[in-house]
Amino acid sequence: MSPNGEGVCWSCGTALAALDYQRESECPQCRKQTHVCRNCRFYEPGRPNDCQEPIAEPVRDKDRANFCDYFDPSALAYRPKADPEALRSAADSLFDI
């Protein structure tokens, strides 16, 4: 995360400023809520509560706005979905002679 609270939208990758992370804020591009676990630098699927912060209150829906006091915007929140055709092409190229 940058020192001025900037990051990116977890859903579409749009750059967000610190003011875009208020409790009820939405991404200006895709309209998804921004103060959510998936936009936080502590979000880590597979960990207890999917969070690196061990004393954070459990949050059920990681895509909905919450009141977590540990929320810290992440510049790495956006994880593009894999393109099935690109994956198939890459796999096919492994076996080309």
Backbone as a printed PyTorch tensor [residue, N CA C, xyz], in Angstrom:
tensor([[[  0.8300,  -1.1740,   0.0000],
         [  0.0000,   0.0000,   0.0000],
         [  0.8740,   1.2360,   0.0000]],

        [[  0.3980,   2.2700,  -0.6450],
         [  1.1600,   3.5050,  -0.6540],
         [  0.9460,   4.2560,   0.6580]],

        [[  1.8780,   5.1130,   1.0380],
         [  1.7700,   5.8110,   2.3130],
         [  0.5800,   6.7720,   2.3840]],

        [[ -0.0010,   7.1470,   1.2470],
         [ -1.1260,   8.0850,   1.2730],
         [ -2.4810,   7.3760,   1.1900]],

        [[ -2.5320,   6.0780,   1.4140],
         [ -3.7940,   5.3580,   1.4670],
         [ -4.3950,   4.9990,   0.1260]],

        [[ -3.6100,   5.0470,  -0.9180],
         [ -4.1220,   4.7110,  -2.2350],
         [ -4.0060,   3.2150,  -2.4830]],

        [[ -4.8450,   2.7140,  -3.3600],
         [ -4.8280,   1.3080,  -3.7160],
         [ -5.5970,   1.1050,  -5.0010]],

        [[ -6.0890,  -0.1060,  -5.2030],
         [ -6.8630,  -0.4210,  -6.3990],
         [ -8.1260,  -1.1780,  -6.0040]],

        [[ -9.1280,  -1.1150,  -6.8630],
         [-10.3680,  -1.8460,  -6.6310],
         [-10.1210,  -3.3370,  -6.7940]],

        [[-10.6350,  -4.1200,  -5.8540],
         [-10.4690,  -5.5720,  -5.8890],
         [-11.1920,  -6.1920,  -7.0740]],

        [[-12.2290,  -5.5520,  -7.5770],
         [-13.0530,  -6.1340,  -8.6300],
         [-12.5940,  -5.8000, -10.0440]],

        [[-12.1720,  -4.5360, -10.2600],
         [-11.8420,  -4.1330, -11.6330],
         [-10.4330,  -3.5730, -11.8020]],

        [[ -9.7280,  -3.2850, -10.7010],
         [ -8.3530,  -2.7960, -10.7900],
         [ -8.2160,  -1.2960, -10.9270]],

        [[ -9.3240,  -0.5570, -10.8660],
         [ -9.2690,   0.8990, -10.9700],
         [ -8.4940,   1.4850,  -9.7930]],

        [[ -7.6300,   2.4670, -10.0710],
         [ -6.8770,   3.1330,  -9.0090],
         [ -7.8340,   3.9000,  -8.1060]],

        [[ -7.6280,   3.7800,  -6.7880],
         [ -8.4720,   4.4530,  -5.8040],
         [ -7.6180,   5.3220,  -4.9030]],

        [[ -8.1810,   6.4720,  -4.4960],
         [ -7.5130,   7.3760,  -3.5600],
         [ -8.0220,   7.0830,  -2.1570]],

        [[ -7.3710,   7.6390,  -1.1590],
         [ -7.7510,   7.4000,   0.2340],
         [ -9.2230,   7.7180,   0.4820]],

        [[ -9.7410,   8.7620,  -0.1150],
         [-11.1470,   9.1410,   0.0860],
         [-12.1220,   8.1220,  -0.4950]],

        [[-11.6680,   7.2770,  -1.3930],
         [-12.5300,   6.2580,  -2.0050],
         [-12.7890,   5.0750,  -1.0730]],

        [[-12.1850,   5.0560,   0.1090],
         [-12.3160,   3.9230,   1.0190],
         [-13.1920,   4.2130,   2.2330]],

        [[-14.0610,   5.2000,   2.1460],
         [-14.9760,   5.4700,   3.2480],
         [-15.9680,   4.3210,   3.3740]],

        [[-16.6030,   4.2050,   4.5170],
         [-17.4670,   3.0660,   4.8460],
         [-18.4590,   2.6870,   3.7460]],

        [[-19.1360,   3.6330,   3.1420],
         [-20.1450,   3.3390,   2.1250],
         [-19.6910,   3.7060,   0.7140]],

        [[-18.4030,   3.9040,   0.5100],
         [-17.8930,   4.2900,  -0.8130],
         [-17.9540,   3.1360,  -1.7960]],

        [[-18.0500,   3.5010,  -3.0700],
         [-18.0460,   2.5280,  -4.1590],
         [-16.9610,   2.9000,  -5.1530]],

        [[-16.5010,   1.8980,  -5.8870],
         [-15.5500,   2.1340,  -6.9640],
         [-16.2470,   2.9690,  -8.0350]],

        [[-15.6040,   4.0380,  -8.5150],
         [-16.2470,   4.8620,  -9.5480],
         [-16.4260,   4.1230, -10.8790]],

        [[-15.6740,   3.0740, -11.1010],
         [-15.7520,   2.3330, -12.3590],
         [-16.7980,   1.2120, -12.3180]],

        [[-16.7040,   0.3130, -11.3420],
         [-17.5730,  -0.8790, -11.3250],
         [-18.6740,  -0.8310, -10.2700]],

        [[-18.6660,   0.1970,  -9.4090],
         [-19.6810,   0.4050,  -8.3800],
         [-19.6530,  -0.6290,  -7.2490]],

        [[-18.5870,  -1.4040,  -7.1150],
         [-18.4480,  -2.3420,  -5.9890],
         [-18.0170,  -1.5460,  -4.7510]],

        [[-18.4370,  -1.9990,  -3.5760],
         [-18.0350,  -1.3410,  -2.3430],
         [-16.5200,  -1.4680,  -2.1650]],

        [[-15.9210,  -0.4520,  -1.5560],
         [-14.4590,  -0.4230,  -1.4600],
         [-13.9120,  -0.7280,  -0.0680]],

        [[-14.6540,  -0.4180,   0.9970],
         [-14.1600,  -0.6920,   2.3590],
         [-14.5310,  -2.1340,   2.7130]],

        [[-13.9110,  -3.0730,   1.9960],
         [-14.2130,  -4.5010,   2.1300],
         [-12.9250,  -5.2820,   2.3680]],

        [[-13.0650,  -6.4690,   2.9140],
         [-11.8920,  -7.3090,   3.1980],
         [-11.0370,  -7.5310,   1.9540]],

        [[-11.6620,  -7.7540,   0.8100],
         [-10.9000,  -8.0600,  -0.4000],
         [-10.0410,  -6.8890,  -0.8690]],

        [[-10.2820,  -5.6910,  -0.3450],
         [ -9.4780,  -4.5230,  -0.6960],
         [ -8.4130,  -4.2280,   0.3570]],

        [[ -8.3060,  -5.0650,   1.3600],
         [ -7.4140,  -4.8070,   2.4910],
         [ -6.0870,  -5.5510,   2.3460]],

        [[ -5.0220,  -4.9250,   2.8100],
         [ -3.7030,  -5.5700,   2.7340],
         [ -3.6050,  -6.7810,   3.6540]],

        [[ -4.4920,  -6.9110,   4.6420],
         [ -4.4810,  -8.0560,   5.5460],
         [ -5.2800,  -9.2450,   5.0120]],

        [[ -6.0130,  -9.0650,   3.9160],
         [ -6.8340, -10.1400,   3.3550],
         [ -5.9300, -11.2460,   2.8050]],

        [[ -6.1470, -12.4560,   3.3030],
         [ -5.3660, -13.6040,   2.8340],
         [ -6.2300, -14.8640,   2.9240]],

        [[ -6.8210, -15.2560,   1.7970],
         [ -7.6610, -16.4620,   1.7980],
         [ -6.8870, -17.6680,   2.3180]],

        [[ -7.5690, -18.4740,   3.1030],
         [ -6.9510, -19.6710,   3.6680],
         [ -6.5290, -19.5100,   5.1110]],

        [[ -6.3100, -18.2800,   5.5390],
         [ -5.9740, -18.0290,   6.9500],
         [ -7.2600, -17.9970,   7.7540]],

        [[ -7.1830, -18.1460,   9.0730],
         [ -8.3970, -18.0090,   9.8840],
         [ -9.0670, -16.6600,   9.6000]],

        [[-10.3480, -16.7040,   9.3140],
         [-11.1320, -15.5240,   8.9480],
         [-10.6050, -14.8670,   7.6620]],

        [[ -9.7580, -15.5470,   6.9140],
         [ -9.1360, -15.0090,   5.6900],
         [ -8.4130, -13.6880,   5.9540]],

        [[ -7.8240, -13.5660,   7.1360],
         [ -7.2000, -12.3080,   7.5420],
         [ -5.8730, -12.5790,   8.2510]],

        [[ -4.8570, -11.7730,   7.9220],
         [ -3.5590, -11.8920,   8.5840],
         [ -3.5760, -11.3000,   9.9890]],

        [[ -4.5540, -10.4340,  10.2760],
         [ -4.6490,  -9.7880,  11.5870],
         [ -5.3650, -10.7360,  12.5490]],

        [[ -4.6670, -11.3210,  13.5180],
         [ -5.2550, -12.3680,  14.3590],
         [ -6.3620, -11.9110,  15.3020]],

        [[ -6.4380, -10.6300,  15.6320],
         [ -7.4700, -10.2080,  16.5750],
         [ -8.6000,  -9.4240,  15.9060]],

        [[ -8.6390,  -9.4110,  14.6020],
         [ -9.7270,  -8.7280,  13.8890],
         [-11.0360,  -9.4850,  14.1020]],

        [[-12.1270,  -8.7410,  14.1880],
         [-13.4520,  -9.3420,  14.3030],
         [-13.7520, -10.1300,  13.0300]],

        [[-14.3710, -11.3000,  13.1420],
         [-14.7240, -12.0670,  11.9420],
         [-15.7080, -11.3020,  11.0580]],

        [[-15.4820, -11.3680,   9.7580],
         [-16.3650, -10.7420,   8.7740],
         [-16.8130, -11.8480,   7.8280]],

        [[-18.1090, -12.0320,   7.6960],
         [-18.6250, -13.1250,   6.8610],
         [-18.4800, -12.8550,   5.3700]],

        [[-18.9840, -11.7180,   4.9320],
         [-18.9900, -11.4170,   3.5070],
         [-17.8130, -10.5150,   3.1710]],

        [[-16.8220, -11.0630,   2.5240],
         [-15.5810, -10.3390,   2.2390],
         [-15.7290,  -9.3030,   1.1210]],

        [[-16.8980,  -9.2920,   0.4540],
         [-17.1480,  -8.3630,  -0.6490],
         [-18.0460,  -7.1980,  -0.2480]],

        [[-18.4770,  -7.1430,   1.0090],
         [-19.3860,  -6.0900,   1.4700],
         [-18.6870,  -5.1880,   2.4730]],

        [[-19.0990,  -3.9230,   2.4920],
         [-18.5120,  -2.9410,   3.4000],
         [-18.6400,  -3.4060,   4.8470]],

        [[-17.6200,  -3.0870,   5.6550],
         [-17.6260,  -3.4780,   7.0640],
         [-16.9920,  -2.3750,   7.9130]],

        [[-16.9740,  -2.5900,   9.2060],
         [-16.4460,  -1.5970,  10.1440],
         [-15.0950,  -1.9990,  10.7150]],

        [[-14.3640,  -2.8670,  10.0780],
         [-13.0970,  -3.3540,  10.6130],
         [-12.1160,  -2.1980,  10.8570]],

        [[-11.5930,  -2.1360,  12.0760],
         [-10.6390,  -1.0870,  12.4320],
         [ -9.2490,  -1.3330,  11.8490]],

        [[ -8.9990,  -2.5340,  11.3680],
         [ -7.6750,  -2.8640,  10.8330],
         [ -7.5910,  -2.6550,   9.3250]],

        [[ -8.6750,  -2.2240,   8.6920],
         [ -8.6860,  -2.0490,   7.2460],
         [ -7.5510,  -1.1300,   6.8030]],

        [[ -6.8040,  -1.5900,   5.8180],
         [ -5.6900,  -0.8310,   5.2460],
         [ -5.6830,  -1.1320,   3.7490]],

        [[ -5.9580,  -0.1420,   2.8870],
         [ -6.0500,  -0.3870,   1.4500],
         [ -4.8080,  -1.0690,   0.8830]],

        [[ -5.0450,  -1.9370,  -0.0720],
         [ -3.9570,  -2.6670,  -0.7040],
         [ -3.8180,  -2.2740,  -2.1690]],

        [[ -2.5910,  -2.0700,  -2.5960],
         [ -2.3210,  -1.8030,  -4.0080],
         [ -2.3060,  -3.1000,  -4.8120]],

        [[ -2.3890,  -4.2400,  -4.1290],
         [ -2.3480,  -5.5470,  -4.7910],
         [ -3.6890,  -6.2730,  -4.7110]],

        [[ -4.7640,  -5.5330,  -4.4110],
         [ -6.0750,  -6.1550,  -4.2090],
         [ -6.6510,  -6.7780,  -5.4780]],

        [[ -6.3470,  -6.2090,  -6.6270],
         [ -6.9280,  -6.7190,  -7.8760],
         [ -6.1690,  -7.9480,  -8.3520]],

        [[ -6.9180,  -9.0180,  -8.5290],
         [ -6.3540, -10.2640,  -9.0540],
         [ -7.1890, -10.6670, -10.2590]],

        [[ -6.7170, -10.3500, -11.4600],
         [ -7.5300, -10.6300, -12.6540],
         [ -7.8530, -12.1100, -12.7810]],

        [[ -9.0500, -12.3610, -13.2640],
         [ -9.4500, -13.7420, -13.5030],
         [ -8.7040, -14.2640, -14.7180]],

        [[ -8.3510, -15.5250, -14.6630],
         [ -7.6330, -16.1420, -15.7750],
         [ -8.5650, -16.2900, -16.9790]],

        [[ -8.0360, -16.0120, -18.1530],
         [ -8.7780, -16.1730, -19.3950],
         [ -8.6700, -17.6370, -19.8140]],

        [[ -9.8020, -18.3760, -19.8780],
         [ -9.7480, -19.8030, -20.2010],
         [ -9.0780, -20.0950, -21.5450]],

        [[ -9.3160, -19.2490, -22.5380],
         [ -8.7000, -19.4730, -23.8470],
         [ -7.1840, -19.2840, -23.7860]],

        [[ -6.7330, -18.2890, -23.0570],
         [ -5.2950, -18.0620, -22.9160],
         [ -4.6380, -19.2290, -22.1800]],

        [[ -5.3180, -19.7310, -21.1590],
         [ -4.7820, -20.8820, -20.4260],
         [ -4.7000, -22.1110, -21.3230]],

        [[ -5.7470, -22.3380, -22.1190],
         [ -5.7580, -23.4830, -23.0290],
         [ -4.6410, -23.3580, -24.0740]],

        [[ -4.4720, -22.1560, -24.5940],
         [ -3.4250, -21.9200, -25.5870],
         [ -2.0400, -22.1620, -24.9880]],

        [[ -1.8390, -21.6880, -23.7610],
         [ -0.5460, -21.8970, -23.0960],
         [ -0.3030, -23.3850, -22.8480]],

        [[ -1.3300, -24.1090, -22.4360],
         [ -1.1830, -25.5330, -22.2100],
         [ -0.8930, -26.2810, -23.5080]],

        [[ -1.6020, -25.9130, -24.5720],
         [ -1.3710, -26.5400, -25.8690],
         [  0.0460, -26.2910, -26.3680]],

        [[  0.5650, -25.0840, -26.1200],
         [  1.9190, -24.7560, -26.6030],
         [  2.9790, -25.5620, -25.8620]],

        [[  2.6830, -26.0540, -24.6700],
         [  3.6400, -26.8940, -23.9540],
         [  3.8950, -28.2100, -24.6840]],

        [[  2.8860, -28.6710, -25.4250],
         [  2.9840, -29.9710, -26.0810],
         [  3.2420, -29.8660, -27.5700]],

        [[  3.4340, -28.6520, -28.0820],
         [  3.7750, -28.4900, -29.4980],
         [  5.2110, -28.9590, -29.7440]],

        [[  5.4000, -29.5970, -30.8530],
         [  6.7530, -30.0890, -31.1870],
         [  7.4080, -29.1800, -32.1700]]])
